[in-house]
Coordinates of N, CA and C and ligand atoms in Angstrom, one line a residue:
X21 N 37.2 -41.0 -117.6 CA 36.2 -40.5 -116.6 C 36.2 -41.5 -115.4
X22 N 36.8 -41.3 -114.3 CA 37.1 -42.0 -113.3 C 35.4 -42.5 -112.6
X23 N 35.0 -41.4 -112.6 CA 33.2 -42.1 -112.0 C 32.3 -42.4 -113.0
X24 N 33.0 -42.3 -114.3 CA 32.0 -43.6 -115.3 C 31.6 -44.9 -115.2
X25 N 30.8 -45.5 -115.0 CA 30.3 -46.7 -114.7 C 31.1 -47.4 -115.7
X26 N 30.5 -47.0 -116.9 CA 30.9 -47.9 -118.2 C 32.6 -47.9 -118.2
X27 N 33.1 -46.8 -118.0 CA 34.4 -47.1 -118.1 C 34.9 -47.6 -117.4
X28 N 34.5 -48.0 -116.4 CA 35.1 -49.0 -114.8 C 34.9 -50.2 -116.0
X29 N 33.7 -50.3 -116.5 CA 33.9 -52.1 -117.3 C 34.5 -51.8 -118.2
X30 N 35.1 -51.1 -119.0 CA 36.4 -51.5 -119.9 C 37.6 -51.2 -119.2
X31 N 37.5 -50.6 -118.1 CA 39.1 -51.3 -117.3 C 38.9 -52.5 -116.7
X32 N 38.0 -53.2 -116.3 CA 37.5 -54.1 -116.0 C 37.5 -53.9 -114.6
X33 N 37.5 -53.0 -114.0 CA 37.4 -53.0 -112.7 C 35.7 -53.1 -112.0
X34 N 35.0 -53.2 -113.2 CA 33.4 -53.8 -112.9 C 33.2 -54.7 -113.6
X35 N 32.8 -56.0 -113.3 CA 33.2 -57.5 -114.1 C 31.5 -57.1 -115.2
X36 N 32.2 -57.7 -116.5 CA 30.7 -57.7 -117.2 C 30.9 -59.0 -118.1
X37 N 29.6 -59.5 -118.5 CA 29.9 -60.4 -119.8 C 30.2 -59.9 -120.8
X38 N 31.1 -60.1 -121.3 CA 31.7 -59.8 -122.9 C 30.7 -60.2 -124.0
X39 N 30.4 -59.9 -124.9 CA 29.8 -60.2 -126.0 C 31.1 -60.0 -127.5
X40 N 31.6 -59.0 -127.4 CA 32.5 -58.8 -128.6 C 33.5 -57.6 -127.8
X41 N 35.0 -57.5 -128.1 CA 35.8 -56.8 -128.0 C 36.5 -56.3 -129.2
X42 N 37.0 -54.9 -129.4 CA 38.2 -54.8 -130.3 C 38.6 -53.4 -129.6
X43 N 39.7 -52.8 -130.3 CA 40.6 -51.6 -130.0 C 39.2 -50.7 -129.4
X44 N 38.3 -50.4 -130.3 CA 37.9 -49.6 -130.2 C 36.3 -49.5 -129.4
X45 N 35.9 -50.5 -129.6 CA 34.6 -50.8 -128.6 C 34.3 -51.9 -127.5
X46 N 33.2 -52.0 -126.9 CA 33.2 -53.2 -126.4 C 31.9 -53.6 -126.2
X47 N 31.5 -54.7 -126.0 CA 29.6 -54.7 -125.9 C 29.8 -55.9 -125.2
X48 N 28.7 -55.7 -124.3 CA 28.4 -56.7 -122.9 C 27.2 -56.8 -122.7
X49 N 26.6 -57.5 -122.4 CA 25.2 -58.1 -121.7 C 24.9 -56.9 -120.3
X50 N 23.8 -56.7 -121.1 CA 23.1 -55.5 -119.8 C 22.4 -56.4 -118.5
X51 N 22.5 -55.9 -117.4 CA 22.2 -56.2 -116.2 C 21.2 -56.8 -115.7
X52 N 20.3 -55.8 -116.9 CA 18.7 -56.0 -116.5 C 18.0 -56.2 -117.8
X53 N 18.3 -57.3 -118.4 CA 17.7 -57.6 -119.7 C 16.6 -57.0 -120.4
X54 N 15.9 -56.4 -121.0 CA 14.4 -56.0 -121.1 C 13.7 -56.6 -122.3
X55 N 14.9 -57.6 -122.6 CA 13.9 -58.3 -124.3 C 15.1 -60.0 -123.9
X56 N 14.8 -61.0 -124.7 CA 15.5 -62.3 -124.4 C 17.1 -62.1 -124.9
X57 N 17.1 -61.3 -126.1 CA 18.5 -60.6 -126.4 C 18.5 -59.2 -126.1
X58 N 20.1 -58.9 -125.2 CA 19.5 -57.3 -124.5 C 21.3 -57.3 -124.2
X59 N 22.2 -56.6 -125.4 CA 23.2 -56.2 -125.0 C 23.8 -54.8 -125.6
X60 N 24.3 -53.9 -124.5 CA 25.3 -52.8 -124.9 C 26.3 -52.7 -125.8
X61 N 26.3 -52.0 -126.8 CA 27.8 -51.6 -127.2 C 28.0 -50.1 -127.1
X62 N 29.5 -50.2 -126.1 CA 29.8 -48.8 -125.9 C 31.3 -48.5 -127.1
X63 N 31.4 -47.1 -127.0 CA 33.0 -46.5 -127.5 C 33.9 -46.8 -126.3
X64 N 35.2 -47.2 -126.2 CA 36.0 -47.0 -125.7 C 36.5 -46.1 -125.1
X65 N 36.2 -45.5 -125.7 CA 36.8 -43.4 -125.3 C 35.5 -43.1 -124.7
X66 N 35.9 -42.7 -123.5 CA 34.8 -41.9 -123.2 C 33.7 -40.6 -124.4
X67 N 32.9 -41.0 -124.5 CA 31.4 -39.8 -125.1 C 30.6 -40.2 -124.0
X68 N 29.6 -38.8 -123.6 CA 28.7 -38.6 -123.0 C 27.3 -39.1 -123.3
X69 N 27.3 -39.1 -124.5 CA 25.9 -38.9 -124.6 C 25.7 -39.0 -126.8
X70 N 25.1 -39.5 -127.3 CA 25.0 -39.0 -128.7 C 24.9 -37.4 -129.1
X71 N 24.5 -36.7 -128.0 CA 24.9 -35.3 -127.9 C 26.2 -34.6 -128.3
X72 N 26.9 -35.2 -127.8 CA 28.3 -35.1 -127.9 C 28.9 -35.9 -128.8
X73 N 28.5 -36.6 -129.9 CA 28.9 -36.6 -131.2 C 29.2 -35.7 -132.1
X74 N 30.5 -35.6 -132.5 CA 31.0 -34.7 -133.3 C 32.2 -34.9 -134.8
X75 N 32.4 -34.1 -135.2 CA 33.3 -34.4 -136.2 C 34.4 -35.2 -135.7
X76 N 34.9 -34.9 -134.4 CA 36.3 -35.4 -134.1 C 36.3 -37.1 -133.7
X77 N 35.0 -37.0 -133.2 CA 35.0 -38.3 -132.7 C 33.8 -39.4 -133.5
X78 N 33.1 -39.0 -134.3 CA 31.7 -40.1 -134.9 C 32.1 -41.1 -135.7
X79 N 33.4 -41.1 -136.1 CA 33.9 -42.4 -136.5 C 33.6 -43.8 -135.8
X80 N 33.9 -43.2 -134.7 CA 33.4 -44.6 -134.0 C 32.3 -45.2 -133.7
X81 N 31.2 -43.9 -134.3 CA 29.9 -44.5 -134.2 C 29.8 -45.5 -135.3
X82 N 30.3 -45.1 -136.8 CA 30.2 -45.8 -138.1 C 31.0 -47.4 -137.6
X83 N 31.7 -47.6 -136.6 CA 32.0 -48.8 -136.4 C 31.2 -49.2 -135.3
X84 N 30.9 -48.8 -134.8 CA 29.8 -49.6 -133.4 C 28.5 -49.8 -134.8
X85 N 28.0 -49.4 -135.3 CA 26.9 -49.6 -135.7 C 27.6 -50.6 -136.9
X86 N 28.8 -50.9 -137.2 CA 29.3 -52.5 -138.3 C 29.4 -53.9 -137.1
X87 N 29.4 -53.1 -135.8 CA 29.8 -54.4 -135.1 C 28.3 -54.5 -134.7
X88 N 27.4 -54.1 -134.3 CA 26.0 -54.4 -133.7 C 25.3 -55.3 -135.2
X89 N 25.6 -54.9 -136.4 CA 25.5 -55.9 -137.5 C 26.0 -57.2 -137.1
X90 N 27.3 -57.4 -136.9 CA 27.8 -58.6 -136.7 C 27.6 -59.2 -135.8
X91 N 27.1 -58.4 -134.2 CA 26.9 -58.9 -132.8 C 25.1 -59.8 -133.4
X92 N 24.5 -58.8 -134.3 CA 22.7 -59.7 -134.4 C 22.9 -60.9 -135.4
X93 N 24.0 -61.3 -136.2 CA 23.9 -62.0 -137.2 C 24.2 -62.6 -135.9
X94 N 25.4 -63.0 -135.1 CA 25.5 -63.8 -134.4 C 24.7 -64.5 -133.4
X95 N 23.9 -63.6 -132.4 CA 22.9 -63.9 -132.0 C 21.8 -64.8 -132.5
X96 N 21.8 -64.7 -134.3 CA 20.6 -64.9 -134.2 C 19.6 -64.6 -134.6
X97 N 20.3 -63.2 -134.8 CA 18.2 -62.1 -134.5 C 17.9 -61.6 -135.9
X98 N 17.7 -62.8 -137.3 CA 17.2 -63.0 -138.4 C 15.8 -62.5 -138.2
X99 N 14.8 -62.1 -137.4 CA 13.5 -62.0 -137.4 C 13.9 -60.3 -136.9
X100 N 14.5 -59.8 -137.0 CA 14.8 -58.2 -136.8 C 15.3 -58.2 -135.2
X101 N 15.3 -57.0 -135.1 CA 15.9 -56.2 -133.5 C 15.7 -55.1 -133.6
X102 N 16.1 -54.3 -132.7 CA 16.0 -52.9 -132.2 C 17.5 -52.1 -131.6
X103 N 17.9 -51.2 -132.2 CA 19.0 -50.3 -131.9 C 18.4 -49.1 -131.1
X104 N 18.5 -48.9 -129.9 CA 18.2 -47.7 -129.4 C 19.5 -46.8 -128.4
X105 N 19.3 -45.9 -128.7 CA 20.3 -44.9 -127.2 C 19.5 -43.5 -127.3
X106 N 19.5 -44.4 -125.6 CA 19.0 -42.7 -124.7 C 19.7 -41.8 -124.5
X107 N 19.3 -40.5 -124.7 CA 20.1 -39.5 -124.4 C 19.4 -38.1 -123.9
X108 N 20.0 -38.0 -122.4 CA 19.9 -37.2 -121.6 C 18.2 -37.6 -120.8
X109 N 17.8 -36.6 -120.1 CA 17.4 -37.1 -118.6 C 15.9 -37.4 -119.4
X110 N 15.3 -36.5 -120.4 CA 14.0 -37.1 -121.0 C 13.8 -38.5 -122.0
X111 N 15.1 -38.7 -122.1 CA 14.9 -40.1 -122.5 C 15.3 -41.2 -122.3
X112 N 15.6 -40.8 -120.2 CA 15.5 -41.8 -119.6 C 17.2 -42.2 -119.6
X113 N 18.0 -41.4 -120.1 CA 19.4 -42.4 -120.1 C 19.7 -42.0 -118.6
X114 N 20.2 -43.2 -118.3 CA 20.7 -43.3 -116.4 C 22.2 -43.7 -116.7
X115 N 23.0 -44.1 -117.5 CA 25.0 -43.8 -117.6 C 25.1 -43.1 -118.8
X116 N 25.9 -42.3 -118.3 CA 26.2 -41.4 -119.1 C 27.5 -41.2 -119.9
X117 N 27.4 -42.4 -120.6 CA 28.6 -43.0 -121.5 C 27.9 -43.4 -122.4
X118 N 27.8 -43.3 -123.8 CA 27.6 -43.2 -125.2 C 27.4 -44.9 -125.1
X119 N 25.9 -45.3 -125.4 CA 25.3 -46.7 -125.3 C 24.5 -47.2 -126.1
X120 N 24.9 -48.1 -127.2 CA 23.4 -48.4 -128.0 C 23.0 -49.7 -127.4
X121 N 21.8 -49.9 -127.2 CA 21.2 -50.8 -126.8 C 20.9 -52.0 -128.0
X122 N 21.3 -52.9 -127.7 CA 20.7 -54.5 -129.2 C 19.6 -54.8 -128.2
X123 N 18.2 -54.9 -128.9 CA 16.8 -55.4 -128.4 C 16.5 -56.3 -129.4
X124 N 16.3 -57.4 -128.8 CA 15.7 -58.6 -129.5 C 15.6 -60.0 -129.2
X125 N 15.2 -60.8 -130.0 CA 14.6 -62.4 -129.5 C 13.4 -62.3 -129.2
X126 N 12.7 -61.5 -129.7 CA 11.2 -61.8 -129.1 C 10.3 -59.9 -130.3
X127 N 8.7 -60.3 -130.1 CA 8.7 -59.6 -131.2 C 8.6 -58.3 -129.9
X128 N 9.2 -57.1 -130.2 CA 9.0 -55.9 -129.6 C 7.7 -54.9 -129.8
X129 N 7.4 -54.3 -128.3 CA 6.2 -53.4 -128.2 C 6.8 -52.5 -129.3
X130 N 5.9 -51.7 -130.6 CA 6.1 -50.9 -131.3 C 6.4 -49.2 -130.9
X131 N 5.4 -49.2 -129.9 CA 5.7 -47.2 -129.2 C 6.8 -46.8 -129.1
X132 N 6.7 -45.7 -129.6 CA 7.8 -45.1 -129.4 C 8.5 -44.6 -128.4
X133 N 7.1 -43.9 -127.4 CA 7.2 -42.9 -126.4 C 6.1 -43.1 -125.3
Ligands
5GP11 P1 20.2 -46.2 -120.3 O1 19.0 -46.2 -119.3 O2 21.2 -45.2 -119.8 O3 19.8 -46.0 -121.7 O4 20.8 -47.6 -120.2 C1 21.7 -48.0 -119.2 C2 21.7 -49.5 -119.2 O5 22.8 -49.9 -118.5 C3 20.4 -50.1 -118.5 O6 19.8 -50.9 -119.5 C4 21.0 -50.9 -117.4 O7 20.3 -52.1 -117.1 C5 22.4 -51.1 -117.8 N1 23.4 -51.2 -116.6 C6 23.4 -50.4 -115.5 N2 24.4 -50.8 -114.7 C7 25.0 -51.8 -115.3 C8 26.1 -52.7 -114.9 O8 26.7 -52.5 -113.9 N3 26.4 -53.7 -115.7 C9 25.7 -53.9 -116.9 N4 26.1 -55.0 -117.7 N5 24.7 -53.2 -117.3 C10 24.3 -52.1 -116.5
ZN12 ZN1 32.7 -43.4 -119.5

């Protein structure tokens, strides 16, 4: 997707902090932190949205969610975290490239909504 934000940072043609790389994903330090630990991990392949998870492609979710294990053990975040992704306009997602959010280092507001 040539006007994907996120995919400009895995060509790297938009500089990001790295947190972890492999074939298949990548996870970087979000821009605008919202907790003391506050980083992205995206798919490599372009997905839209968790909407657009499907048979062909959810594999890659079962590995982004082994590497956000390994990204909080490292960090740190023994006292818990938060895995979140927005999807679509009511729940606030603004890139629209398939994003779980790592929230933590600090104890988090419980609401949901
Ligand atoms: P959403 O609102 O779609 O769930 O999350 C998008 C996230 O991407 C936001 O937390 C926002 O701060 C982050 N973000 C937006 N633009 C950039 C950018 O250029 N670099 C990085 N590292 N994060 C970004
Ligand atoms: Zn993309």
């Amino acid at each position: 997707m040539s006007d994907c934000l996120f995919c400009k940072i895995i060509a790297g043609e938009i500089p990001s902090t790295k947190v972890y790389e492999d074939e298949l994903v990548l996870a970087f330090q979000d821009i605008a932190p919202q907790a003391p630990t506050h980083i992205l991990v995206i798919p490599k392949k372009h997905i839209a949205s968790v909407a657009e998870i499907n048979e062909e492609n959810s594999s890659v979710v079962s590995h982004i969610f082994e590497v956000i294990a390994k990204i909080a053990k490292e960090e740190g975040l023994s006292g818990g975290y938060r895995v979140v992704s927005n999807c679509g306009d009511d729940a606030g997602q603004t890139v629209h490239h398939l994003h779980f959010h790592i929230l933590g280092g600090k104890k988090l507001n419980v609401e949901m909504a």
